[in-house]
PDB file of C-alpha atoms in Angstrom:
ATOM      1  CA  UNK R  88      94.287 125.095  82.355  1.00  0.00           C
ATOM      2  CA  UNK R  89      96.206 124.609  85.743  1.00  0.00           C
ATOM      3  CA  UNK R  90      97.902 121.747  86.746  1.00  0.00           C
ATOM      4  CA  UNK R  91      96.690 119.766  89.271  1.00  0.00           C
ATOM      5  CA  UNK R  92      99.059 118.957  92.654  1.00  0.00           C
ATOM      6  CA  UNK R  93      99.161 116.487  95.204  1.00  0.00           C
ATOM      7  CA  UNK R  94      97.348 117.425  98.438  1.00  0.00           C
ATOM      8  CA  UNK R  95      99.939 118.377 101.026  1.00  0.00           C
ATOM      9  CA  UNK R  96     101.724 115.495 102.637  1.00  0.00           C
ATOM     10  CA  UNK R  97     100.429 112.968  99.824  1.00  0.00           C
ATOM     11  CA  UNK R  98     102.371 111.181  97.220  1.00  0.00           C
ATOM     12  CA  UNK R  99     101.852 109.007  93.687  1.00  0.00           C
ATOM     13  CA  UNK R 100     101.141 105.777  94.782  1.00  0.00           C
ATOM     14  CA  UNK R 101     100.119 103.839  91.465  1.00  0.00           C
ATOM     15  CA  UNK R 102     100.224 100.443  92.900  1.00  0.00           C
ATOM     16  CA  UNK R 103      97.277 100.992  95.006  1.00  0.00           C
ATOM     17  CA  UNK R 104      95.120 101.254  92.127  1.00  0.00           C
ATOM     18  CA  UNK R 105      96.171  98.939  90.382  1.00  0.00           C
ATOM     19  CA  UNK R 106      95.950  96.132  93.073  1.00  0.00           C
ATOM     20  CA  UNK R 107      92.379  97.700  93.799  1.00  0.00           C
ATOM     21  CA  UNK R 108      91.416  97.203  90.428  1.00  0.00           C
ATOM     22  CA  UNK R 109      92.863  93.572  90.613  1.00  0.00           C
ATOM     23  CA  UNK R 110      90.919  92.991  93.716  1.00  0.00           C
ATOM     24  CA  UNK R 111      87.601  94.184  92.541  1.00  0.00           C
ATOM     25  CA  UNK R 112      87.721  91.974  88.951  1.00  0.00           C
ATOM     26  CA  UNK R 113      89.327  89.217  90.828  1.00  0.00           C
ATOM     27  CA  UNK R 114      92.399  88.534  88.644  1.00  0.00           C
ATOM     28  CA  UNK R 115      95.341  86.475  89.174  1.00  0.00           C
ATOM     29  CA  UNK R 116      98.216  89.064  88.385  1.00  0.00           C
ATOM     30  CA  UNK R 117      99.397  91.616  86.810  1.00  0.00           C
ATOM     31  CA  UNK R 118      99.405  90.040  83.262  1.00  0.00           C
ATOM     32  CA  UNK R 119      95.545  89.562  83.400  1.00  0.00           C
ATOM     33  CA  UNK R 120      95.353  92.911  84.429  1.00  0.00           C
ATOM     34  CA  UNK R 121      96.744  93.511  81.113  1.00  0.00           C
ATOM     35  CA  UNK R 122      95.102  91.470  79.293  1.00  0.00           C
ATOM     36  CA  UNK R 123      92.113  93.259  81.181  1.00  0.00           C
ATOM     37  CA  UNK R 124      93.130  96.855  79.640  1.00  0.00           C
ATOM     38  CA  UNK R 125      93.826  95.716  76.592  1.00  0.00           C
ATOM     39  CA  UNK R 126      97.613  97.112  77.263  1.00  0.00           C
ATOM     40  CA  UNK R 127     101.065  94.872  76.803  1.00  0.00           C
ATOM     41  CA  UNK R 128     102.556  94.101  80.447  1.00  0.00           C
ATOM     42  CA  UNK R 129     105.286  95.919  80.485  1.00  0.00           C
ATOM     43  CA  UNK R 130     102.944  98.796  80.705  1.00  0.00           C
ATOM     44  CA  UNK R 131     101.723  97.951  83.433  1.00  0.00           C
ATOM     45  CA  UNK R 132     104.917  96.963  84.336  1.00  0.00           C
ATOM     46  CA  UNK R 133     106.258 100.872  84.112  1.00  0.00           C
ATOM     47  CA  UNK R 134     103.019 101.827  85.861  1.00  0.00           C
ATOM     48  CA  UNK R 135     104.392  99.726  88.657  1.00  0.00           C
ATOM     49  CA  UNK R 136     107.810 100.901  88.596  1.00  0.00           C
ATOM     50  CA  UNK R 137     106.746 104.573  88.590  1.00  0.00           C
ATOM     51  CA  UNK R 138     108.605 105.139  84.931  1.00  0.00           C
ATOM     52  CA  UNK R 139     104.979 105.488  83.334  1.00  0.00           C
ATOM     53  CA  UNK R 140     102.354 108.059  84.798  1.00  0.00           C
ATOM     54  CA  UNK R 141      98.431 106.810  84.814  1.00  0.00           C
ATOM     55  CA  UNK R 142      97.646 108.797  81.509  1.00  0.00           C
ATOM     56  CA  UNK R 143      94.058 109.607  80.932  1.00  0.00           C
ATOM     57  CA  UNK R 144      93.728 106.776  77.874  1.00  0.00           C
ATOM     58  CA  UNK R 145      94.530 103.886  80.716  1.00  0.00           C
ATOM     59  CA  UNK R 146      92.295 105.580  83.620  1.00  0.00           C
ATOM     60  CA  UNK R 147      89.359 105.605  81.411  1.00  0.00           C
ATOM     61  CA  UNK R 148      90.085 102.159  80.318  1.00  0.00           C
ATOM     62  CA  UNK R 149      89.952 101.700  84.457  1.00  0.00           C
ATOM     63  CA  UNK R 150      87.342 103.062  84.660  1.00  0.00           C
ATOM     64  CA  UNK R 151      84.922 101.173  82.013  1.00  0.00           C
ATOM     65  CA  UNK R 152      86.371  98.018  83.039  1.00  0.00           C
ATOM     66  CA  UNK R 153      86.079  97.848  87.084  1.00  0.00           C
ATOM     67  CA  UNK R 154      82.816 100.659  87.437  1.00  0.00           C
ATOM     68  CA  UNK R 155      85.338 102.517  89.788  1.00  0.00           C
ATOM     69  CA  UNK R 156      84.284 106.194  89.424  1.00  0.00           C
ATOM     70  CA  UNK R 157      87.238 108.565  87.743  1.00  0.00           C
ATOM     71  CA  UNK R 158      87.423 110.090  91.046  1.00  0.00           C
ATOM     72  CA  UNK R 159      87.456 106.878  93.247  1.00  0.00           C
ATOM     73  CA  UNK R 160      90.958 106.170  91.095  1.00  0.00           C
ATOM     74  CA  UNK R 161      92.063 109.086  91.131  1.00  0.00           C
ATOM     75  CA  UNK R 162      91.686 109.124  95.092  1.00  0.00           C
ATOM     76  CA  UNK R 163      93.331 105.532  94.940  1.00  0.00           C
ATOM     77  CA  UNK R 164      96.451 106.648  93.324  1.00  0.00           C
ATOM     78  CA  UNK R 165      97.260 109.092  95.883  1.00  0.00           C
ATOM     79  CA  UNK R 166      98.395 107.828  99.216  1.00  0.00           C
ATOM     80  CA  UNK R 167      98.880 110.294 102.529  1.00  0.00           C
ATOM     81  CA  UNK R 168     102.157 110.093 104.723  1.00  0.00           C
ATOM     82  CA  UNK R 169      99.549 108.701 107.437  1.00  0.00           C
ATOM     83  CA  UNK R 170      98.725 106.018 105.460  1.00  0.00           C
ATOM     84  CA  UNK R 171     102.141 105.057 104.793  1.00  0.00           C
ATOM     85  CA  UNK R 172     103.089 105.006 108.712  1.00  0.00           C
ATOM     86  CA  UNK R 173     100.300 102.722 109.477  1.00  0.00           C
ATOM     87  CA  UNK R 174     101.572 100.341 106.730  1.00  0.00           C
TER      88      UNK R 174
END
């Protein structure tokens, strides 16, 4: 099975998915988010950070809990050079 890349000119963003996903179910911080996935904080702590990758146990959790397609986060945790200028 081949491993998937990064488009050219894209990088990991996890934070943008993770703030989408806070966004959409209306939640305070980070530690409801938590609560939300059913995962301790720090993990979403080390999402954050960029010392923990999205693994596919937590994206499926994201995905039952905000009705965000697999694809619509996967899409959100990628962000283009472009992007990041206009930021």
């Amino acid at each position: 099975m081949p491993i998937r890349r990064l488009p050219e000119g894209a990088d990991y963003d996890p934070n943008r998915v993770l703030d989408a996903i806070i966004a959409k179910l209306q939640l305070k911080n980070d530690a409801a988010l938590s609560r939300a996935l059913e995962v301790a904080p720090p993990v979403i702590s080390k999402i954050r950070h960029n010392t923990l990758p999205i693994g596919a146990t937590i994206l499926l959790r994201m995905h039952e809990i905000s009705d965000f397609s697999i694809r619509e986060l996967r899409a959100l945790m990628v962000s283009t050079r472009a992007e990041a200028a206009v930021a």
